[in-house]
PDB file of C-alpha atoms in Angstrom:
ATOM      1  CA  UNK D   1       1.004   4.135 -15.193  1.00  0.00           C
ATOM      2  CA  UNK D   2       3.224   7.226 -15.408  1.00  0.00           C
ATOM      3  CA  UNK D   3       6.812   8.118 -16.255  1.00  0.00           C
ATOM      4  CA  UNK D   4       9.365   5.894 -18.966  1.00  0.00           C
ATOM      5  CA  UNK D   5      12.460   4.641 -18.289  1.00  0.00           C
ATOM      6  CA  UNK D   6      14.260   7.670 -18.514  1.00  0.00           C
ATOM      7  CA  UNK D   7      11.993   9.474 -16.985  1.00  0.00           C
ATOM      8  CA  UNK D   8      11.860   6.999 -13.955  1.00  0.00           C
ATOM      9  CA  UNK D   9      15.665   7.940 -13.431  1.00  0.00           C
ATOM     10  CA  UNK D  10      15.269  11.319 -13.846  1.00  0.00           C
ATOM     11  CA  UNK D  11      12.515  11.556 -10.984  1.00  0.00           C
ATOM     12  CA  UNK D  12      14.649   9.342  -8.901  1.00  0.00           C
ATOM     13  CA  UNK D  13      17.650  11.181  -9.248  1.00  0.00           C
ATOM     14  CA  UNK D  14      15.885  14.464  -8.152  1.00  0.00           C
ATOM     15  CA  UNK D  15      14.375  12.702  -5.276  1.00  0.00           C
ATOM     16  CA  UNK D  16      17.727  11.294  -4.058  1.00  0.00           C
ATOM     17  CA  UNK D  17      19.658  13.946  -2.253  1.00  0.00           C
ATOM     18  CA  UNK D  18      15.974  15.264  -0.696  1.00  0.00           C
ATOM     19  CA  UNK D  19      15.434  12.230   1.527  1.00  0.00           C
ATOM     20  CA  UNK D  20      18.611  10.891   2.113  1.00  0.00           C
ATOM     21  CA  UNK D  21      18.220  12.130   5.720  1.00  0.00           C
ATOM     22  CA  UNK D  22      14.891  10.326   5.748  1.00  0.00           C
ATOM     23  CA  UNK D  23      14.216   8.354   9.155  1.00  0.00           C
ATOM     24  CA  UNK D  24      11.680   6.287   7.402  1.00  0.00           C
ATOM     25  CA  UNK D  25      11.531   3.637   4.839  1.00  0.00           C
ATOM     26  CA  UNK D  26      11.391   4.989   1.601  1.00  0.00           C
ATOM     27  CA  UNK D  27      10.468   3.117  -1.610  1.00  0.00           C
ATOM     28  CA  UNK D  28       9.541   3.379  -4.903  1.00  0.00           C
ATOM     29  CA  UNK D  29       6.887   1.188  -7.018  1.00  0.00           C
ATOM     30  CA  UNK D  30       6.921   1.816 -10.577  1.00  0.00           C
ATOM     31  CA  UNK D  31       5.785   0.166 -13.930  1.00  0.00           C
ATOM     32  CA  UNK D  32       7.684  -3.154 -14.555  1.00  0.00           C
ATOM     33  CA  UNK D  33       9.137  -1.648 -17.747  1.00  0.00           C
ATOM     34  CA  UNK D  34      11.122   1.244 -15.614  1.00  0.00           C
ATOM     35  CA  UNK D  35      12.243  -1.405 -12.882  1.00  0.00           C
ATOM     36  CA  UNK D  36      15.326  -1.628 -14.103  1.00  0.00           C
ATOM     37  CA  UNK D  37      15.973   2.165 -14.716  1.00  0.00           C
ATOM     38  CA  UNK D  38      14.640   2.343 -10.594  1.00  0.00           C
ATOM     39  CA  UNK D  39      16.809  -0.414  -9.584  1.00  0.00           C
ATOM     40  CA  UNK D  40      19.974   1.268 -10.924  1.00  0.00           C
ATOM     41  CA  UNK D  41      19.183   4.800 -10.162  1.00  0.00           C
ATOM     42  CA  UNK D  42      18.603   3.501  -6.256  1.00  0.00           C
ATOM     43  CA  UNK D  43      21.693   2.070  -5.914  1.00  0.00           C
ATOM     44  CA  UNK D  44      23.971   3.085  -2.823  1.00  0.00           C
ATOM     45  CA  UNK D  45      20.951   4.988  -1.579  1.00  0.00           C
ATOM     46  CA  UNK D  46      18.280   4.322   1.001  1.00  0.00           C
ATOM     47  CA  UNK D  47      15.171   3.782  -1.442  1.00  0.00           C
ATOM     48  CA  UNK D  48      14.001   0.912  -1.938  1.00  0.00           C
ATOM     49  CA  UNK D  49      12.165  -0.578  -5.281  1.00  0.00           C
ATOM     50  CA  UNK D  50       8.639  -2.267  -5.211  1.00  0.00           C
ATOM     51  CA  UNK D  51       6.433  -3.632  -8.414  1.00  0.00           C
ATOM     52  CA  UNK D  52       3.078  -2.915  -8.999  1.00  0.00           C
ATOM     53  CA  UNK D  53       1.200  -5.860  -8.936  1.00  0.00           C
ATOM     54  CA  UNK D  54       2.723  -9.729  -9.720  1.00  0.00           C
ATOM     55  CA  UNK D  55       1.186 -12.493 -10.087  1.00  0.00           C
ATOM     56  CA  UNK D  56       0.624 -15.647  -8.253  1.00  0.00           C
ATOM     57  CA  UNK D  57       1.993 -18.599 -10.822  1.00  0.00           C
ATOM     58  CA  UNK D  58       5.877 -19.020 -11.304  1.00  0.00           C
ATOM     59  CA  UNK D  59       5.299 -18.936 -15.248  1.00  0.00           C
ATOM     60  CA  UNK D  60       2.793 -20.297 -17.701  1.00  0.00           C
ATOM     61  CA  UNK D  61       0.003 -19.179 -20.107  1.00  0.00           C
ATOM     62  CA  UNK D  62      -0.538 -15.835 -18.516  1.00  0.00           C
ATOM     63  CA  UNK D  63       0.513 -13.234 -21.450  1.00  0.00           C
ATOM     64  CA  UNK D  64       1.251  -9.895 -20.016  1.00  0.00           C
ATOM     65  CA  UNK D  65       1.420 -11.443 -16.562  1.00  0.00           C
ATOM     66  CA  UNK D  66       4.671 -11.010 -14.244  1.00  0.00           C
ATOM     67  CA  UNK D  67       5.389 -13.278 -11.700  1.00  0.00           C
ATOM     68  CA  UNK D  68       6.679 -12.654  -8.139  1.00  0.00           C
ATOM     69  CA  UNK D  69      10.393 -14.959  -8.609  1.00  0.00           C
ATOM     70  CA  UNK D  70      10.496 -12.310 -11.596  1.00  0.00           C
ATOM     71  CA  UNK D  71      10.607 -10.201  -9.601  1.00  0.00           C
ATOM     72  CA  UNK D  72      12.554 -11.201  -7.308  1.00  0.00           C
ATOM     73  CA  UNK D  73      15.062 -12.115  -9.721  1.00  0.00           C
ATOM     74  CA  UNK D  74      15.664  -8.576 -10.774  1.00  0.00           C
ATOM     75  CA  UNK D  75      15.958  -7.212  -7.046  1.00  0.00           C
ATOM     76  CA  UNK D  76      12.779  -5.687  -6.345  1.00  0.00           C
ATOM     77  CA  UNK D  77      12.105  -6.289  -2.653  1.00  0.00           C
ATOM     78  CA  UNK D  78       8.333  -4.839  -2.041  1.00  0.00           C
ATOM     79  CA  UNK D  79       5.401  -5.231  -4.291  1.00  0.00           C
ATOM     80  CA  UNK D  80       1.796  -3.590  -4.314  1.00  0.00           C
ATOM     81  CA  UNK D  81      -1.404  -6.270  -4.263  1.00  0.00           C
ATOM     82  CA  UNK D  82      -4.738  -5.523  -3.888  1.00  0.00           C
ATOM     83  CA  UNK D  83      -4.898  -1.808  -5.172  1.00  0.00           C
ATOM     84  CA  UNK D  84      -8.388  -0.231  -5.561  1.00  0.00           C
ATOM     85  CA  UNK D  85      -7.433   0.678  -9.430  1.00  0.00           C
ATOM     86  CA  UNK D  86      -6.743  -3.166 -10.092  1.00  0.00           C
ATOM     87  CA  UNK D  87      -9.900  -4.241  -7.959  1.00  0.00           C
ATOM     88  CA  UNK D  88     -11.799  -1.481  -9.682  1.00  0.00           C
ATOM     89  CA  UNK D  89     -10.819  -1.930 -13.702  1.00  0.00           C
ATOM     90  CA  UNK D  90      -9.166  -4.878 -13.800  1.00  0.00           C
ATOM     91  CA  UNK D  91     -10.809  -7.726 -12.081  1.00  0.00           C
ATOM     92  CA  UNK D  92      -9.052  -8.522  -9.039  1.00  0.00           C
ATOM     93  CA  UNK D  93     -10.533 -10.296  -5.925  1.00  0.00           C
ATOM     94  CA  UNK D  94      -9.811 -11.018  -2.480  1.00  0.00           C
ATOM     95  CA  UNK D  95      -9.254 -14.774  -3.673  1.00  0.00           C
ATOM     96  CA  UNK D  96      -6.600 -13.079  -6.503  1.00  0.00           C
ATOM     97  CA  UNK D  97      -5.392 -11.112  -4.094  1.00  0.00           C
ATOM     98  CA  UNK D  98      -4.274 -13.640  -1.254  1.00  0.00           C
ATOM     99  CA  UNK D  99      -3.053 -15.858  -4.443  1.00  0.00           C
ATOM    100  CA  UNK D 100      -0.756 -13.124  -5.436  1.00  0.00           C
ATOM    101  CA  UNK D 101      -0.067 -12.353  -1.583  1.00  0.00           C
ATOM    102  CA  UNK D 102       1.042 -16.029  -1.197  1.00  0.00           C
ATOM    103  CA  UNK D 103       3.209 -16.111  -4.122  1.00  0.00           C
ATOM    104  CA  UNK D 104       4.681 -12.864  -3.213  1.00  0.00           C
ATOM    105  CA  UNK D 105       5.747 -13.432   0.068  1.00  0.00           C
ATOM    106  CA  UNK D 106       6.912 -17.309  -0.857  1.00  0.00           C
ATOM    107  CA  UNK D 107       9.785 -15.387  -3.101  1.00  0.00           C
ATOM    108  CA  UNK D 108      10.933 -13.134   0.132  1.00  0.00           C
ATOM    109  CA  UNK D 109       8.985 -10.372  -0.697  1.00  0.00           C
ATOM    110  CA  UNK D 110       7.355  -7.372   1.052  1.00  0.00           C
ATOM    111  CA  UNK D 111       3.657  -6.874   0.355  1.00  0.00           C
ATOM    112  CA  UNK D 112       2.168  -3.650   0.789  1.00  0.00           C
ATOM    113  CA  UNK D 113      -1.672  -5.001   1.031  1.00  0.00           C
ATOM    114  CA  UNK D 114      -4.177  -2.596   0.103  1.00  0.00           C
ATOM    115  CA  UNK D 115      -7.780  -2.805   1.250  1.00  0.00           C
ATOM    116  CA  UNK D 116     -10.807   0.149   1.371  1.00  0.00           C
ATOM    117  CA  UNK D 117     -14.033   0.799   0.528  1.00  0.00           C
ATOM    118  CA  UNK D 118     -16.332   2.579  -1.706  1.00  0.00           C
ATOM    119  CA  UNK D 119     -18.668   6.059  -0.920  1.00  0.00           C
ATOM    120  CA  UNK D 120     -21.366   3.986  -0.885  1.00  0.00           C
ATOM    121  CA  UNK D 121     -19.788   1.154   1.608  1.00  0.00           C
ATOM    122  CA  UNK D 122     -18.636   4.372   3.473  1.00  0.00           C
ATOM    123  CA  UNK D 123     -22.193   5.604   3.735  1.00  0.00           C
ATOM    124  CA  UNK D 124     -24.049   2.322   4.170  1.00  0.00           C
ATOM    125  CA  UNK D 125     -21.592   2.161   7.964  1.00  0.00           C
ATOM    126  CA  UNK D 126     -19.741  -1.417   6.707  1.00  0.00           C
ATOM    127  CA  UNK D 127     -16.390   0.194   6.335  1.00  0.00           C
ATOM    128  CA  UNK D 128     -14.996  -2.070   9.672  1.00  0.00           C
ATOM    129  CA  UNK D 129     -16.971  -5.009   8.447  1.00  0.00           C
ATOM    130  CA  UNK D 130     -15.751  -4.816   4.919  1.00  0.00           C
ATOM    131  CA  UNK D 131     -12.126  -4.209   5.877  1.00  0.00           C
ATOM    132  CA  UNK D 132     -11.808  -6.660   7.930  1.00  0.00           C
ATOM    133  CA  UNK D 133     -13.034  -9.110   5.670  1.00  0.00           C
ATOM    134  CA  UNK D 134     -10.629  -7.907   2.917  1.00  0.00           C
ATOM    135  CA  UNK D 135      -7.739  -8.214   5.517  1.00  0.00           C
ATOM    136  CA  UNK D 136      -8.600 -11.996   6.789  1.00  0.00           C
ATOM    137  CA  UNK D 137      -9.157 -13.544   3.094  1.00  0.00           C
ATOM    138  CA  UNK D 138      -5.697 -11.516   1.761  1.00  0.00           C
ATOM    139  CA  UNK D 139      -4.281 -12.857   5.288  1.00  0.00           C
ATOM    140  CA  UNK D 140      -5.349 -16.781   5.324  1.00  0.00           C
ATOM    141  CA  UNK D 141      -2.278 -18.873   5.120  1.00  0.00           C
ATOM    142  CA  UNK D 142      -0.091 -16.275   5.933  1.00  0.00           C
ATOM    143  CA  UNK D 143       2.310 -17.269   9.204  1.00  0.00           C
ATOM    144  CA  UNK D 144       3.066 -14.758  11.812  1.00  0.00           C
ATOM    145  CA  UNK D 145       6.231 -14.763  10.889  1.00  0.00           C
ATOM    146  CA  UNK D 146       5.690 -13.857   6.869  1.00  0.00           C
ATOM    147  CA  UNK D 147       3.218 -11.107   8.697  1.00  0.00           C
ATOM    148  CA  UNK D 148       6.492  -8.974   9.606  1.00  0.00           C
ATOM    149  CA  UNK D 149       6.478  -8.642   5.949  1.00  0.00           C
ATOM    150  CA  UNK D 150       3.479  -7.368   5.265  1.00  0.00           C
ATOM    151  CA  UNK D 151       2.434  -3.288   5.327  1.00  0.00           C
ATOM    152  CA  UNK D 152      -1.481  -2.760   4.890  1.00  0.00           C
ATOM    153  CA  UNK D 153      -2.264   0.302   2.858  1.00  0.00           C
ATOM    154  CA  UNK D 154      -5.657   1.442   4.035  1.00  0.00           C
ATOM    155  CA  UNK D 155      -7.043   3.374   0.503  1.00  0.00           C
ATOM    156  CA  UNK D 156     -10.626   4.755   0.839  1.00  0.00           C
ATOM    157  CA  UNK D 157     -11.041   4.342  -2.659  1.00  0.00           C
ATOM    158  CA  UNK D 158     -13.409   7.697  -2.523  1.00  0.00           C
ATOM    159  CA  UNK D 159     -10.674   9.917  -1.491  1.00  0.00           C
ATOM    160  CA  UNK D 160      -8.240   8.418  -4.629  1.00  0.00           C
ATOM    161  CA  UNK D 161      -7.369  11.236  -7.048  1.00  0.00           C
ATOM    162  CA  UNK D 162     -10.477  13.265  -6.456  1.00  0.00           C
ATOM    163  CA  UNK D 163      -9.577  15.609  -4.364  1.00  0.00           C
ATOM    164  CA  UNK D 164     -11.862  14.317  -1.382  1.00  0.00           C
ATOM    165  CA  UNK D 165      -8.932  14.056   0.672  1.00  0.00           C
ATOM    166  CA  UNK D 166     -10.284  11.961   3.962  1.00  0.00           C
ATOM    167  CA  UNK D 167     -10.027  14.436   7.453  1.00  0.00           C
ATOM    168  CA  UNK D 168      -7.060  13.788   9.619  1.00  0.00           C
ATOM    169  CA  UNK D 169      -9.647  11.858  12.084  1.00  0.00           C
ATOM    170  CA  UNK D 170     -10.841   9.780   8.978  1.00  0.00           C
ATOM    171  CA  UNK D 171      -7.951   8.752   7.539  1.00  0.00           C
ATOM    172  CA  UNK D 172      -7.075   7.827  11.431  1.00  0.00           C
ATOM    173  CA  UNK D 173     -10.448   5.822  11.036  1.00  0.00           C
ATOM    174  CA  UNK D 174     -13.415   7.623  12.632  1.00  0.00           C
ATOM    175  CA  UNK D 175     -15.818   4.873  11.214  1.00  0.00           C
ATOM    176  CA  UNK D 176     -19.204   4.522  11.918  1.00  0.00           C
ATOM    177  CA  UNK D 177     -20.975   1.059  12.374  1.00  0.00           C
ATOM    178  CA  UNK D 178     -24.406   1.430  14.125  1.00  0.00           C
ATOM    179  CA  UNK D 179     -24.477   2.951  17.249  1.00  0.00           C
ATOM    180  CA  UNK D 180     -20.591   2.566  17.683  1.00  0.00           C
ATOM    181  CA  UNK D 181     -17.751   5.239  16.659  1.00  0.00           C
ATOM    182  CA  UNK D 182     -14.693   3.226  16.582  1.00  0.00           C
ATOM    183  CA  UNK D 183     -11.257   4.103  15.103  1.00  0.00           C
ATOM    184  CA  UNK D 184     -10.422   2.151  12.264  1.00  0.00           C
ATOM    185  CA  UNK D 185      -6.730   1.410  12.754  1.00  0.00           C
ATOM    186  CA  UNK D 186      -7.777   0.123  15.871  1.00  0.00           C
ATOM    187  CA  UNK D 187     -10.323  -2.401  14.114  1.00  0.00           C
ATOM    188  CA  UNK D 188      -8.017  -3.088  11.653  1.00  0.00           C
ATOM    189  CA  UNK D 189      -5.207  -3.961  14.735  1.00  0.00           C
ATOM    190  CA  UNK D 190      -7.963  -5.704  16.670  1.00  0.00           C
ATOM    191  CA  UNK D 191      -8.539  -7.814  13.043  1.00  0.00           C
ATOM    192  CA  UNK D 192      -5.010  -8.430  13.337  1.00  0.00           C
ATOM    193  CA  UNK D 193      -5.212  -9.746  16.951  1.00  0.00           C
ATOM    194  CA  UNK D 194      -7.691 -11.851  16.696  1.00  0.00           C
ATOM    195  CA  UNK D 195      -5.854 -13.333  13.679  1.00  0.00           C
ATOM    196  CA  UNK D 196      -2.132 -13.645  15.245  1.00  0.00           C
ATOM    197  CA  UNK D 197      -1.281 -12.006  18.116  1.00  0.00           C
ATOM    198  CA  UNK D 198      -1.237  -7.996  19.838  1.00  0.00           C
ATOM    199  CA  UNK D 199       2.100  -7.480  19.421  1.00  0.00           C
ATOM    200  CA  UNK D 200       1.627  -8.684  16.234  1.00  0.00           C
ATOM    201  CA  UNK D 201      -0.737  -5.990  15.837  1.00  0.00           C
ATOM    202  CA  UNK D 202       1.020  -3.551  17.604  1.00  0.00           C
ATOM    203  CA  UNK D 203       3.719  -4.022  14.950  1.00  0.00           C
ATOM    204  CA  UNK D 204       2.214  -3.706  11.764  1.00  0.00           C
ATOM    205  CA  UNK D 205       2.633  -0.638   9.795  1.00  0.00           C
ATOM    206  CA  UNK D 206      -0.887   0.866   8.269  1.00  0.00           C
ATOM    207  CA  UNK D 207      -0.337   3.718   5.725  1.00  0.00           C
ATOM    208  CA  UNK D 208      -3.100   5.922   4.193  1.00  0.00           C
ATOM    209  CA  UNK D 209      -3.767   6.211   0.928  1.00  0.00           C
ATOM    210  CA  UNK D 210      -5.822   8.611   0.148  1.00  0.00           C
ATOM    211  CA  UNK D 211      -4.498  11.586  -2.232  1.00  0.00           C
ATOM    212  CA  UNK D 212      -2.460  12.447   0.794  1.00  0.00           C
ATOM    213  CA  UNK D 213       0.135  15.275  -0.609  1.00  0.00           C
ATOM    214  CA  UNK D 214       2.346  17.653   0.363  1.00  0.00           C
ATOM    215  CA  UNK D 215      -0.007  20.166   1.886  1.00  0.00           C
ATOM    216  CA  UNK D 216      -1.746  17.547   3.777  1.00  0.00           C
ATOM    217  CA  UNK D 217       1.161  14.768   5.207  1.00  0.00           C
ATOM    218  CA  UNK D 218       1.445  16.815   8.414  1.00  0.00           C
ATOM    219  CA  UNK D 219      -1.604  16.434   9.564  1.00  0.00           C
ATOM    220  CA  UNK D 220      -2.425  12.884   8.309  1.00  0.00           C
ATOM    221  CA  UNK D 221       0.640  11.369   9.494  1.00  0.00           C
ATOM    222  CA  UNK D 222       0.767  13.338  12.942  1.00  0.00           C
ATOM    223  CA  UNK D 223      -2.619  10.867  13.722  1.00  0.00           C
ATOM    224  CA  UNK D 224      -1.434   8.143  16.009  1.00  0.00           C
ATOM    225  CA  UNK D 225      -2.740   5.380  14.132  1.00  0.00           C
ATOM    226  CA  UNK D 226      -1.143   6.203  10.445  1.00  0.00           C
ATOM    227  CA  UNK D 227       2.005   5.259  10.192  1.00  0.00           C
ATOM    228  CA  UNK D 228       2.860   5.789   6.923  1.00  0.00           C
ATOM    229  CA  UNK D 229       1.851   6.813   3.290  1.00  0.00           C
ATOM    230  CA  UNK D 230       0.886   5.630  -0.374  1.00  0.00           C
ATOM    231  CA  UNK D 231       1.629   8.100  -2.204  1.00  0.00           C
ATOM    232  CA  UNK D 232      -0.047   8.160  -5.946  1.00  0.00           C
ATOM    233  CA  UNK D 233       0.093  11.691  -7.685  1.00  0.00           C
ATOM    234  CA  UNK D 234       2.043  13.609  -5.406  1.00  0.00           C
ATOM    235  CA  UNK D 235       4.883  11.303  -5.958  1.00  0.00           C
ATOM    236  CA  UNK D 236       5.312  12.429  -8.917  1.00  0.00           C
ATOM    237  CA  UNK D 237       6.941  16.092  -8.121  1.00  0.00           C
ATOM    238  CA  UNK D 238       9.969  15.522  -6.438  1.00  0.00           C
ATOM    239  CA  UNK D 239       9.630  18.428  -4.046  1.00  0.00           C
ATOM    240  CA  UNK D 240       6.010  17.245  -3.183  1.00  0.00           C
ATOM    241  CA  UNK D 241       7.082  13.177  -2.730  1.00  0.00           C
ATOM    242  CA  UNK D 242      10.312  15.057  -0.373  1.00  0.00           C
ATOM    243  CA  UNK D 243       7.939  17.224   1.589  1.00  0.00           C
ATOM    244  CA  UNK D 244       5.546  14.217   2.755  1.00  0.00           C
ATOM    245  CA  UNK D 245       8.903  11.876   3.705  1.00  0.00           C
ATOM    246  CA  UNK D 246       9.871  15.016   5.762  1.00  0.00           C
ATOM    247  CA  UNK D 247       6.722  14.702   7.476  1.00  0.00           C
ATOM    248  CA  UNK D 248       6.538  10.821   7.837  1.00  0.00           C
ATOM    249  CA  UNK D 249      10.305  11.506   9.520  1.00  0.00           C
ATOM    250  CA  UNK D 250       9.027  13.498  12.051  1.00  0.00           C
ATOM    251  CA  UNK D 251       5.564  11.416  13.185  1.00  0.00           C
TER     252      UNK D 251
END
């Protein structure tokens, strides 16, 4: 929940010229009020707009609600489901969040599918299990075509904005479940597997989001397994959002 309309422009406009070299997908999510203001300010260049959050009915009693053919409607082409803050404070479940997944991806567009787990979930060793679980009820109905248009966002929600920045070898997904070290983008591709297909798992793009920033992107995004960011705070500085597309250019 940051920047106004004419703010959103402003930031956009400064971030324009320092990734127009970028040899990765850039894009933007903002509040639905600055849509518009991102949606102009990206036109002719290579970023791309996403929403927040939509949700899952066309229209109907849902004050305060916006709906994914909204969305659509406007020209936004990716949308965020499933992020910790709206799991955290606002109620949403895997059951909401395969809803809004559904509806999403039934108006053409590209979910970036968030799933992670607490400290505690961390500590207790259930990371894979709980993961996993988020990713198959998100996933069910899904085809493996519509897959090609998903991204999943893996956001240990203990390293979000407080500065407990996962290792490199975490946020590549040294988990541990009993006995067993395993690499969780591995796990998360196996999920993926057993639900479609390898290649299918091959192909998907996992990001980290975990206060990755400009100090850090190197490293994180040099792990084989990450192949991509979600970027919260250090979005928000031009130089800082430039410096971490540099570094997702290069891995």
């Amino acid at each position: 929940m940051n920047k106004t309309p004419s703010e959103t422009t402003q930031l956009i406009e400064e971030i324009k010229p320092l990734v127009a070299n970028a040899s990765c997908d850039v894009v933007v999510c903002v509040p639905y009020i600055d849509l518009h203001a991102a949606l102009e300010a990206t036109k002719g260049s290579n970023i791309s707009v996403g929403a927040e959050n939509c949700h899952w009915e066309q229209s109907g009693a849902f004050t305060g609600e916006i709906s994914a053919s909204m969305l659509s409607a406007i020209g936004v082409n990716y949308v965020i489901i499933g992020h910790s803050e709206r799991r955290t404070y606002f109620g949403e479940t895997d059951v909401t969040v395969n809803q809004r997944v559904r509806a999403a991806l039934n108006e053409g567009l590209t979910v970036i599918l968030c799933v992670g787990e607490y400290l505690e979930q961390r500590e207790q060793g259930i990371t894979a299990e709980l993961v996993a679980m988020q990713v198959k009820i998100a996933l069910d109905g899904v085809s493996k075509e519509e897959l090609k248009r998903i991204i999943i966002a893996y956001e240990p929600v203990w390293a979000i904005g407080t500065g407990k920045t996962a290792t490199a070898q975490q946020a590549n997904g040294l988990i541990l479940t009993g006995q067993t070290e395993s690499t969780f983008a591995k796990s998360l591709r196996k999920t993926i597997a057993e639900l479609y297909c390898e290649n299918c798992a091959n192909a998907i793009t996992i990001q980290y989001g975990g206060s990755m920033n400009a100090k850090n992107a190197d490293e994180l995004l040099s792990q084989p397994d990450v192949d991509g960011g979600l970027i919260g705070g250090a979005s928000l500085k031009a130089p800082d959002f430039a410096a971490i597309v540099t570094a997702a250019s290069k891995s």
